[in-house]
mmCIF file of C-alpha atoms in Angstrom:
data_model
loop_
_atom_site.group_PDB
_atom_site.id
_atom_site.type_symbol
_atom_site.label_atom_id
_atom_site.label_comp_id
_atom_site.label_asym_id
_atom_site.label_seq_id
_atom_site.Cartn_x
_atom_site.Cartn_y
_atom_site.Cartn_z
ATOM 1 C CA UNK F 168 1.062 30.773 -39.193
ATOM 2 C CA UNK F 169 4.342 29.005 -40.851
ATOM 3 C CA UNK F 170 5.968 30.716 -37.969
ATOM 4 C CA UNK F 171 3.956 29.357 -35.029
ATOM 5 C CA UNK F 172 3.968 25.868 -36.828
ATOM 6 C CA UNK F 173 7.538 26.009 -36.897
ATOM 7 C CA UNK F 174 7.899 26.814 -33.268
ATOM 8 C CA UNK F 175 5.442 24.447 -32.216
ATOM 9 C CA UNK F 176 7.571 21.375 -34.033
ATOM 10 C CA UNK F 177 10.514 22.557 -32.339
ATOM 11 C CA UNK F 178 8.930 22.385 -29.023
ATOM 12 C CA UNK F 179 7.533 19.248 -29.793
ATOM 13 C CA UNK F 180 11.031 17.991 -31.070
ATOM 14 C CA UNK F 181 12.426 19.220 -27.807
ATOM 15 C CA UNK F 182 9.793 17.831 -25.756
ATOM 16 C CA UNK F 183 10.546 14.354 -27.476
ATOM 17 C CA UNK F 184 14.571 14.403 -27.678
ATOM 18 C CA UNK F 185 14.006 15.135 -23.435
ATOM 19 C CA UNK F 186 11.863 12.588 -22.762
ATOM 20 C CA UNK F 187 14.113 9.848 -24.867
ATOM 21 C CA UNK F 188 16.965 11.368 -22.823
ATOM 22 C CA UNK F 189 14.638 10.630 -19.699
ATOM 23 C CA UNK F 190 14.238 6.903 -20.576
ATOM 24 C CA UNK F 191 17.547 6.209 -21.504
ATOM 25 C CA UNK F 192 18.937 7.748 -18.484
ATOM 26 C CA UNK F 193 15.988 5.729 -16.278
ATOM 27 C CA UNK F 194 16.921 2.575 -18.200
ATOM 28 C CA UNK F 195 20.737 2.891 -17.284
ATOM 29 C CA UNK F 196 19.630 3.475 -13.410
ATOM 30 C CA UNK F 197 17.608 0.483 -13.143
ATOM 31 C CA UNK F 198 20.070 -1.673 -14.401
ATOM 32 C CA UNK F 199 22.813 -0.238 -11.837
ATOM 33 C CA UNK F 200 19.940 -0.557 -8.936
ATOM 34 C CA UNK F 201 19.461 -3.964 -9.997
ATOM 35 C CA UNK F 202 21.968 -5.646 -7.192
ATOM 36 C CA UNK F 203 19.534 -4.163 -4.679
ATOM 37 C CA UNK F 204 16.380 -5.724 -5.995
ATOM 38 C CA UNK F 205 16.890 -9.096 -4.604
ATOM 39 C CA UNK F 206 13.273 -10.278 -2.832
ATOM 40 C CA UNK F 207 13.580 -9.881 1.189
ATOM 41 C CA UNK F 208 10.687 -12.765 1.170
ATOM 42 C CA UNK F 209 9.967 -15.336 -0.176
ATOM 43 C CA UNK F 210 8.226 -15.502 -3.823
ATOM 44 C CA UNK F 211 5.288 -17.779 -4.049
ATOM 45 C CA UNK F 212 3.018 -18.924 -7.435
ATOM 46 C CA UNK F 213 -0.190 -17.138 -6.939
ATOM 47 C CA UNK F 214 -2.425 -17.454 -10.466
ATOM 48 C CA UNK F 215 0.499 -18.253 -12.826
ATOM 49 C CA UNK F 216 2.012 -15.435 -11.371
ATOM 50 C CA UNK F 217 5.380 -14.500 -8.958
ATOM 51 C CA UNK F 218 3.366 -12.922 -5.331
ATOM 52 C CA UNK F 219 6.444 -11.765 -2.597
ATOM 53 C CA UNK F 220 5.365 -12.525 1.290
ATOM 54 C CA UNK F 221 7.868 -11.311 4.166
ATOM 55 C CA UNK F 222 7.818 -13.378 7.548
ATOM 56 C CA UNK F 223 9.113 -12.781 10.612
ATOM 57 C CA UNK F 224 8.935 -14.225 14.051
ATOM 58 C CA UNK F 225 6.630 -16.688 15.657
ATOM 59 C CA UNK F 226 3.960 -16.629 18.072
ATOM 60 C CA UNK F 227 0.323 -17.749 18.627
ATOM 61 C CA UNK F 228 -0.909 -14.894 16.658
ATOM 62 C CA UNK F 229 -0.538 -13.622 12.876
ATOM 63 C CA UNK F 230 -0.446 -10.749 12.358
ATOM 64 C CA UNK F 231 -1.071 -9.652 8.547
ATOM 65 C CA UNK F 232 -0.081 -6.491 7.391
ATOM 66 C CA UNK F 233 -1.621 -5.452 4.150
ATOM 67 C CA UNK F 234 -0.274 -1.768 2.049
ATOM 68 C CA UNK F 235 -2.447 1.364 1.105
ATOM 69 C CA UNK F 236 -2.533 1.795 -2.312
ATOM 70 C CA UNK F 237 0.455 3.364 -4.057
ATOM 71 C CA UNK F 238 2.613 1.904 -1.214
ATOM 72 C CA UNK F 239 5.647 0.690 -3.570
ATOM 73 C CA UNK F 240 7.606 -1.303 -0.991
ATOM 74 C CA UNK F 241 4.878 -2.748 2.154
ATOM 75 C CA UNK F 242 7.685 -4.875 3.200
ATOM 76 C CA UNK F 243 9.848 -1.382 4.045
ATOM 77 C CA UNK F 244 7.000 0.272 4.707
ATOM 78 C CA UNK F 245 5.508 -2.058 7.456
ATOM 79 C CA UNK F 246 9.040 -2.274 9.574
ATOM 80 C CA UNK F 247 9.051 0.936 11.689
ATOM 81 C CA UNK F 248 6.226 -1.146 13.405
ATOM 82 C CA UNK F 249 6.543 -4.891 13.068
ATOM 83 C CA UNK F 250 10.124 -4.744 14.475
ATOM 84 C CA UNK F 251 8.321 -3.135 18.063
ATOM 85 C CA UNK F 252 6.175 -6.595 17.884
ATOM 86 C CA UNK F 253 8.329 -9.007 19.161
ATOM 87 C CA UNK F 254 6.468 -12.256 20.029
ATOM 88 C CA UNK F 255 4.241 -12.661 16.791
ATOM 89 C CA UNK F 256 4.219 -14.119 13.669
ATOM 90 C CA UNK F 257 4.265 -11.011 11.332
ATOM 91 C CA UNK F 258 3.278 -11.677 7.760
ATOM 92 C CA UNK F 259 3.605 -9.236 4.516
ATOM 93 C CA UNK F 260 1.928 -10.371 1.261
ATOM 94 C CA UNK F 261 2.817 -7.490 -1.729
ATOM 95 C CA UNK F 262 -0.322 -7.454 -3.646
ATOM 96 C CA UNK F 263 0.984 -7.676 -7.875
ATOM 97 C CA UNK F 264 2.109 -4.711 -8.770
ATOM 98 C CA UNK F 265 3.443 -3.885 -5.357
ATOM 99 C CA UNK F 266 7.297 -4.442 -3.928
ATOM 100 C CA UNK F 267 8.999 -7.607 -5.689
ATOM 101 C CA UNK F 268 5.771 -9.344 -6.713
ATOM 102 C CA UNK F 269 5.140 -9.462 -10.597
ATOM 103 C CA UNK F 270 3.335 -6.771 -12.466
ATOM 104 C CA UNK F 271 0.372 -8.296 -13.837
ATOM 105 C CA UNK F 272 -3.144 -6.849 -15.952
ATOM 106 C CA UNK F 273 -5.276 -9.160 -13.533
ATOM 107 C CA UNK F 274 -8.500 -8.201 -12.293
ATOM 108 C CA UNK F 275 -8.375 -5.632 -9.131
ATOM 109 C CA UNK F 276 -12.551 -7.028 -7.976
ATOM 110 C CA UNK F 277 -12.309 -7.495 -4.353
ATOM 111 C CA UNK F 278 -12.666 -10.766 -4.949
ATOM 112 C CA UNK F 279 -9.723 -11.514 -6.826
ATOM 113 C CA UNK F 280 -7.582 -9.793 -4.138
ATOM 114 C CA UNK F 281 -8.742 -11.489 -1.307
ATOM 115 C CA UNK F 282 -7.989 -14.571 -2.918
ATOM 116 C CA UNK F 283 -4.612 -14.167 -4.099
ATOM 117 C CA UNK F 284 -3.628 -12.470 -0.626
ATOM 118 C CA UNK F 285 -4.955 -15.557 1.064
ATOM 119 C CA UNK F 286 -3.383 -18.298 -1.400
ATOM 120 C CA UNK F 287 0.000 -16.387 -0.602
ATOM 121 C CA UNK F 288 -0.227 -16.587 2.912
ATOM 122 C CA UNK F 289 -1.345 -20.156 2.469
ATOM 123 C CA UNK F 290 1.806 -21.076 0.137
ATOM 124 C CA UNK F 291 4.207 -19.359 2.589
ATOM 125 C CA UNK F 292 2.938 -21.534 4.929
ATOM 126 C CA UNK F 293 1.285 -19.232 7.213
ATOM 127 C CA UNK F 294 -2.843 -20.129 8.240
ATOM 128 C CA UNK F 295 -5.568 -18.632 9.787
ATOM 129 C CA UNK F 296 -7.107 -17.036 11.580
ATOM 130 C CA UNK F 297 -4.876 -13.936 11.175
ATOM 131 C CA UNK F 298 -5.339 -10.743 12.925
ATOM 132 C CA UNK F 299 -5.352 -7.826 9.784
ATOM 133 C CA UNK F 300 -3.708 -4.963 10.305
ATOM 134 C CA UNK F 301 -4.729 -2.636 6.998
ATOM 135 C CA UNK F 302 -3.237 0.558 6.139
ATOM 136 C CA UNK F 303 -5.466 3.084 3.594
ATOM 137 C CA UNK F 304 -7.021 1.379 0.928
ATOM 138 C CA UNK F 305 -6.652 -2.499 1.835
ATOM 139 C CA UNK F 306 -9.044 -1.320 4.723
ATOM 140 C CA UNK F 307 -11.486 -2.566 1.866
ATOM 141 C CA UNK F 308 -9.871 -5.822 1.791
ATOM 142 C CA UNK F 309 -9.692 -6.307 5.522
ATOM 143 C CA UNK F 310 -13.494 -5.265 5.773
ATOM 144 C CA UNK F 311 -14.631 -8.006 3.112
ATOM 145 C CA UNK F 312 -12.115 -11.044 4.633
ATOM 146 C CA UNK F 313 -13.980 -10.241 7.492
ATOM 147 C CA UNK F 314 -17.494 -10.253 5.955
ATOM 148 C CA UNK F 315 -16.860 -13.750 3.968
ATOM 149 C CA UNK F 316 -14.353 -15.546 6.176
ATOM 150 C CA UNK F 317 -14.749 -14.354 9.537
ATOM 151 C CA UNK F 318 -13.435 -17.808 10.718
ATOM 152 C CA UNK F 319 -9.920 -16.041 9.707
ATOM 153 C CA UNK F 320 -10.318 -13.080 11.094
ATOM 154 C CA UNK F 321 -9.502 -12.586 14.313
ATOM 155 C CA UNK F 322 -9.183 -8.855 14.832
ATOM 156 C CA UNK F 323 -8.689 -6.078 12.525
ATOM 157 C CA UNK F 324 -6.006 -3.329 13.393
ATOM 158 C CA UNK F 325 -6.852 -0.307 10.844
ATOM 159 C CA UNK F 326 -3.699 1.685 10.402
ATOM 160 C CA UNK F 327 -5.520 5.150 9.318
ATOM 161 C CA UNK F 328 -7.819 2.285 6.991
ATOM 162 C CA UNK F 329 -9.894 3.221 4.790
ATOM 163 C CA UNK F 330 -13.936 2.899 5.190
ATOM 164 C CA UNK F 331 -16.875 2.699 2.535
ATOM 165 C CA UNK F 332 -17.878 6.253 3.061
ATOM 166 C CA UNK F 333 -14.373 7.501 2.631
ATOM 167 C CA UNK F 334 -14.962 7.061 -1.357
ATOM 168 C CA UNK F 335 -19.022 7.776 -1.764
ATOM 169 C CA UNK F 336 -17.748 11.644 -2.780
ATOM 170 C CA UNK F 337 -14.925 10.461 -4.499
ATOM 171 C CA UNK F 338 -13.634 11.552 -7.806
ATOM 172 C CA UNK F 339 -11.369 9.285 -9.974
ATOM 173 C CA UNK F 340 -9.483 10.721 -12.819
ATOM 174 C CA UNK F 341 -8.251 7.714 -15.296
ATOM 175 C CA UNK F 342 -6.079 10.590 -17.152
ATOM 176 C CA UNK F 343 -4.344 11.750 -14.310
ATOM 177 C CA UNK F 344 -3.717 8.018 -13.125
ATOM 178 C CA UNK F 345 -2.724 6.948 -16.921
ATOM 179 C CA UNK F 346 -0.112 10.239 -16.857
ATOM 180 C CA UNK F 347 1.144 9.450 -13.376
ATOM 181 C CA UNK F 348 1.507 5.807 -14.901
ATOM 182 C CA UNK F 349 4.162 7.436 -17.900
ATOM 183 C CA UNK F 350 5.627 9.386 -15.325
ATOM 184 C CA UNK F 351 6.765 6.377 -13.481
ATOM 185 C CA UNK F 352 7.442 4.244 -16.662
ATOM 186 C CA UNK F 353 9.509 6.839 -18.617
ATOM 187 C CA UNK F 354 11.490 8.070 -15.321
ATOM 188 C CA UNK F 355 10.291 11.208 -15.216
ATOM 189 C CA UNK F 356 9.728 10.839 -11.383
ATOM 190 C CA UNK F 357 13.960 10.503 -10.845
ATOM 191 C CA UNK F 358 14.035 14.655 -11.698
ATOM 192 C CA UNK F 359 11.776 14.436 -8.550
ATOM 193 C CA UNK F 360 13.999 13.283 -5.900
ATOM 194 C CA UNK F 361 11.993 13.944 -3.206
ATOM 195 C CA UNK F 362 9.216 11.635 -4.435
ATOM 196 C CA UNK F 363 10.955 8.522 -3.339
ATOM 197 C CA UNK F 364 11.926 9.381 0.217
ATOM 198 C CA UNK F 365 8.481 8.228 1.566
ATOM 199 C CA UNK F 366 7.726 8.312 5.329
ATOM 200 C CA UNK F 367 9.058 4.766 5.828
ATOM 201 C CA UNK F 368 12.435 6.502 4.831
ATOM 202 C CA UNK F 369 11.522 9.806 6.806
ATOM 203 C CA UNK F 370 11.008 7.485 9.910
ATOM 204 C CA UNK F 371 14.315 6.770 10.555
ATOM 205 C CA UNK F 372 13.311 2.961 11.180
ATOM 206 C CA UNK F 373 15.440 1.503 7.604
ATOM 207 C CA UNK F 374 18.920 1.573 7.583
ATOM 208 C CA UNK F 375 21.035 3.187 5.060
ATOM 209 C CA UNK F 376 20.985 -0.658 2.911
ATOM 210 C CA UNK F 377 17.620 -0.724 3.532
ATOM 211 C CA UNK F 378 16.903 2.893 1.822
ATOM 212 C CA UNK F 379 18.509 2.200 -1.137
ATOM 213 C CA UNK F 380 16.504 -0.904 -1.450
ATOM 214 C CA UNK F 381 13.604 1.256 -1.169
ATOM 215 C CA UNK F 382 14.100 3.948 -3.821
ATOM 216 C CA UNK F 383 15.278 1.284 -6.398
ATOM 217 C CA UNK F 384 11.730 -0.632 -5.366
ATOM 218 C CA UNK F 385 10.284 3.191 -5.964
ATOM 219 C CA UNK F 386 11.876 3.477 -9.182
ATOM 220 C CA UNK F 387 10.252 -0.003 -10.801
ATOM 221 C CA UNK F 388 6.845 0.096 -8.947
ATOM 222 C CA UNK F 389 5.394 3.831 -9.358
ATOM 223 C CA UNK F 390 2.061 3.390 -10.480
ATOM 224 C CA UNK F 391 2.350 -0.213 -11.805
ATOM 225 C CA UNK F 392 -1.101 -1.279 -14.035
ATOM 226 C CA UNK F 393 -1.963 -3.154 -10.591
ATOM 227 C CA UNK F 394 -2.118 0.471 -9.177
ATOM 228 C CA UNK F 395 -3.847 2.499 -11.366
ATOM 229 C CA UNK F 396 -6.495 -0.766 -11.914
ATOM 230 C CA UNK F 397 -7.121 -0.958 -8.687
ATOM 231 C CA UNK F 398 -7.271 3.015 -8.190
ATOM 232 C CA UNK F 399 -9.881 2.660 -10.773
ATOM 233 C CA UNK F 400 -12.031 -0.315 -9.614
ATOM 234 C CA UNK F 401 -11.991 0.989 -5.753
ATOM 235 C CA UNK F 402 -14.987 2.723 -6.098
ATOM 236 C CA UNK F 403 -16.933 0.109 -6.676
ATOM 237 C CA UNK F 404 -15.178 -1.958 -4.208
ATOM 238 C CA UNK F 405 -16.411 0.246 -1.250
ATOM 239 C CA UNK F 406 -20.268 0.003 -2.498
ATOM 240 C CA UNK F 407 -19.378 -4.387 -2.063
ATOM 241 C CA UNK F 408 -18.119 -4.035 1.361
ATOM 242 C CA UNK F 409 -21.151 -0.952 1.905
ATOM 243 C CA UNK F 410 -23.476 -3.717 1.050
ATOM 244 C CA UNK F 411 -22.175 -6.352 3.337
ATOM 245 C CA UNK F 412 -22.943 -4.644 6.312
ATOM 246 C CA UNK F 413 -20.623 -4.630 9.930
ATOM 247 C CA UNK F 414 -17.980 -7.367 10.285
ATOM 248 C CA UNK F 415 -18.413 -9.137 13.371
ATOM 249 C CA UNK F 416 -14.708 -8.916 14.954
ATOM 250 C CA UNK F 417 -13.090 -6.727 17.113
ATOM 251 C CA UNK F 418 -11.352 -3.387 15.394
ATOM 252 C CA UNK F 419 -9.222 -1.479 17.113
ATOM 253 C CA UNK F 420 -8.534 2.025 14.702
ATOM 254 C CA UNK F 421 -5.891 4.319 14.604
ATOM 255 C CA UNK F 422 -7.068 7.549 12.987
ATOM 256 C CA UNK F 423 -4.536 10.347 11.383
ATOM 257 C CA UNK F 424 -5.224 14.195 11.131
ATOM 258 C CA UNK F 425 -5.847 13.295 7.586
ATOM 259 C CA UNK F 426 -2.860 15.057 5.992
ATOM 260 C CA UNK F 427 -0.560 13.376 3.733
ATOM 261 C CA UNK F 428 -2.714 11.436 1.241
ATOM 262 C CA UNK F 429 -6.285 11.116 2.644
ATOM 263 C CA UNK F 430 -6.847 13.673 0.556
ATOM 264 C CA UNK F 431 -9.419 14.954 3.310
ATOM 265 C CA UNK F 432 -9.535 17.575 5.862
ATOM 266 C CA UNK F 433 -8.347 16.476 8.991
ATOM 267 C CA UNK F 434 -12.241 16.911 10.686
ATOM 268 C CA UNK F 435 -13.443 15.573 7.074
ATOM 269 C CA UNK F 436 -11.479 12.221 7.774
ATOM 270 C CA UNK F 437 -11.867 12.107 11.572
ATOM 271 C CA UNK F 438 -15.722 12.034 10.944
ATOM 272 C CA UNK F 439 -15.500 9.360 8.741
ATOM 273 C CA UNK F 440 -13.730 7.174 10.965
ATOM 274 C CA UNK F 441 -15.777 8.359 13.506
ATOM 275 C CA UNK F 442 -19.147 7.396 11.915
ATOM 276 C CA UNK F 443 -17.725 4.003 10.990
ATOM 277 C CA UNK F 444 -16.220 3.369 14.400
ATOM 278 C CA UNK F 445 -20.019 4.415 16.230
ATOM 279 C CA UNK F 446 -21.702 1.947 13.778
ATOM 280 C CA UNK F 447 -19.650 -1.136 14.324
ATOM 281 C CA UNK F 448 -20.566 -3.303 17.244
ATOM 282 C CA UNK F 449 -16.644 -3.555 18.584
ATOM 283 C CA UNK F 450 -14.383 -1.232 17.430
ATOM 284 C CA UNK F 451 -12.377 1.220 19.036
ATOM 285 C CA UNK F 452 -10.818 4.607 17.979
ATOM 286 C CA UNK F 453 -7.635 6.202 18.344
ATOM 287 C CA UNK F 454 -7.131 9.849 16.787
ATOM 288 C CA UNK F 455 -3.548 11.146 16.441
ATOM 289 C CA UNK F 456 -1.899 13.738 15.672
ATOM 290 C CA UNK F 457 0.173 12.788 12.512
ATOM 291 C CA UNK F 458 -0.349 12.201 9.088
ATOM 292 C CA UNK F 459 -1.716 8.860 6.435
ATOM 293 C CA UNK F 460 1.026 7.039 7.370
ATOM 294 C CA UNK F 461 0.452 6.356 10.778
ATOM 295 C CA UNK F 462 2.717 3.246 11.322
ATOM 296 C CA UNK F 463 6.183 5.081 10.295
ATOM 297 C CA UNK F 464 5.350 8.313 12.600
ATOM 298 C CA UNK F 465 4.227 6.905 15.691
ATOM 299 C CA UNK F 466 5.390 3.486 15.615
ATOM 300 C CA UNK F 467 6.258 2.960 19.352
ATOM 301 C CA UNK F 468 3.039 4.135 20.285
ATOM 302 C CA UNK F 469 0.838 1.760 18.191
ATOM 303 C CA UNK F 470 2.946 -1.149 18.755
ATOM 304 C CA UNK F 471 2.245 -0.497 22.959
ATOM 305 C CA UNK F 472 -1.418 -0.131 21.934
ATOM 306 C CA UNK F 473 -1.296 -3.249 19.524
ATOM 307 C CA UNK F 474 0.071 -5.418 22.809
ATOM 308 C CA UNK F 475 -2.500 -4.119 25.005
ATOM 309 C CA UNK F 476 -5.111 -4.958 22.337
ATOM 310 C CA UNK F 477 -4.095 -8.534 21.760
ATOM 311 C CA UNK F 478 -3.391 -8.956 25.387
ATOM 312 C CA UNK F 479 -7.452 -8.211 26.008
#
């Protein structure tokens, strides 16, 4: 028993000495990645706090692109696609926690979302009505603009968005989020290169500037509090916008195969966009064949449907 205590202290001591190694070495790296995180937006005071919105362009319509959750640089991650819309306004409000907005412990209650997104667009300058264009998770957030302000809503174009149903089945693990939250925070996620070359990066659409940008964005905003708070408040979320019932605007939806972070089967996910899609009064569907991140793999596409949309 001395013996197994002994060799259980030493892996312990090992385990420790590694991971000090780990955040002094992730320390040193964000300091020398600091000249690269300079805001590409502009930083506006949203509830004491520092919120980033990107513009770009002009036109009669707004166009409001809001992240999936996990998303650590929207601005990046949005560009594949806004740079094939020439001829709108495009807007890009980084939810806290997200890009070069402040991390904060503020509540993640639909409620408190919607409002900061729209008192950042509204200190950038930008007003309504917008047309939404929601990737993942913000789906929620397009869904429940829609519900209580659907003066402001023009249109909503889901980028593989998520629905209610999408999270009835759901299983959240605080743990898992809490250790992916360390992970992040300690640096543990630099031994995993491959972690921050995210389809924005994959796309081809950022430059080699723009890439570095990104990974040193990855590097400070990997699971953020915002992230794993909101993970953990989405559930209840999707029973608020459940309860409020079919927005009255037009949707037009583009639908993945599911792979790459639905964390569904691809006929799994295409029903539920499906079902959502029959149910509501004016939306339209789009299934294609790539994964979560539908706006950095078929970019040229979406932006030709996007026109045609708007044009109707």
């Amino acid at each position: 028993m001395k013996k197994a205590a002994k060799i259980a202290l030493a892996v312990f001591g090992a385990l420790a000495l590694l991971l000090l190694l780990c955040f002094i070495n992730h320390q040193v790296q964000l300091r020398r990645e600091s000249k690269w995180f300079v805001p590409l937006g502009t930083l506006v005071e949203v509830d004491g706090r520092q919120m980033s919105v990107y513009t770009q362009g002009g036109g009669a319509e707004t166009l409001v692109f809001l992240s999936g959750s996990g998303t650590c640089s929207p601005i990046l991650d949005f560009k594949a696609l806004y740079s094939q819309l020439g001829g709108y306004q495009i807007a890009v409000p980084e939810r806290f926690g997200y890009g070069f907005s402040d991390v904060t412990d503020l509540s993640k209650d639909l409620d408190t979302v919607l409002e900061q997104t729209r008192a950042a667009l509204a200190a950038a300058g930008l007003e309504p009505p917008y047309v939404l264009c929601p990737h993942s998770m913000s789906g929620l957030e397009a869904l429940y603009w829609a519900q209580q302000y659907p003066e402001e809503v023009r249109a909503i174009i889901g980028l593989d968005m998520s629905v209610p149903a999408a999270y009835e089945g759901m299983s959240i693990s605080a743990p898992l989020l809490r250790l992916l939250q360390f992970g992040g925070a300690s640096g543990v996620t630099r031994f995993l290169p491959i972690a921050s070359d995210s389809a924005a990066i994959q796309s081809g659409a950022l430059s080699g500037a723009e890439q570095d940008i990104y990974r040193a964005i990855f590097y400070r905003r990997t699971m953020t509090a915002d992230m794993v708070n909101e993970a953990l408040c989405v559930k209840d979320n999707a029973r608020v916008v459940a309860q409020g019932g079919m927005p009255g605007v037009p949707i037009l939806m583009f639908c993945s195969d599911g792979s790459g972070g639905t964390g569904f089967t691809k006929e799994e996910w295409r029903a539920v966009q499906a079902g959502f899609a029959a149910d509501c009064p004016d939306a339209r569907l789009v299934e294609l064949e790539c994964g979560h991140y539908v706006h950095d793999f078929e970019y040229e596409r979406l932006a030709a449907e996007i026109n045609e949309f708007l044009n109707q």
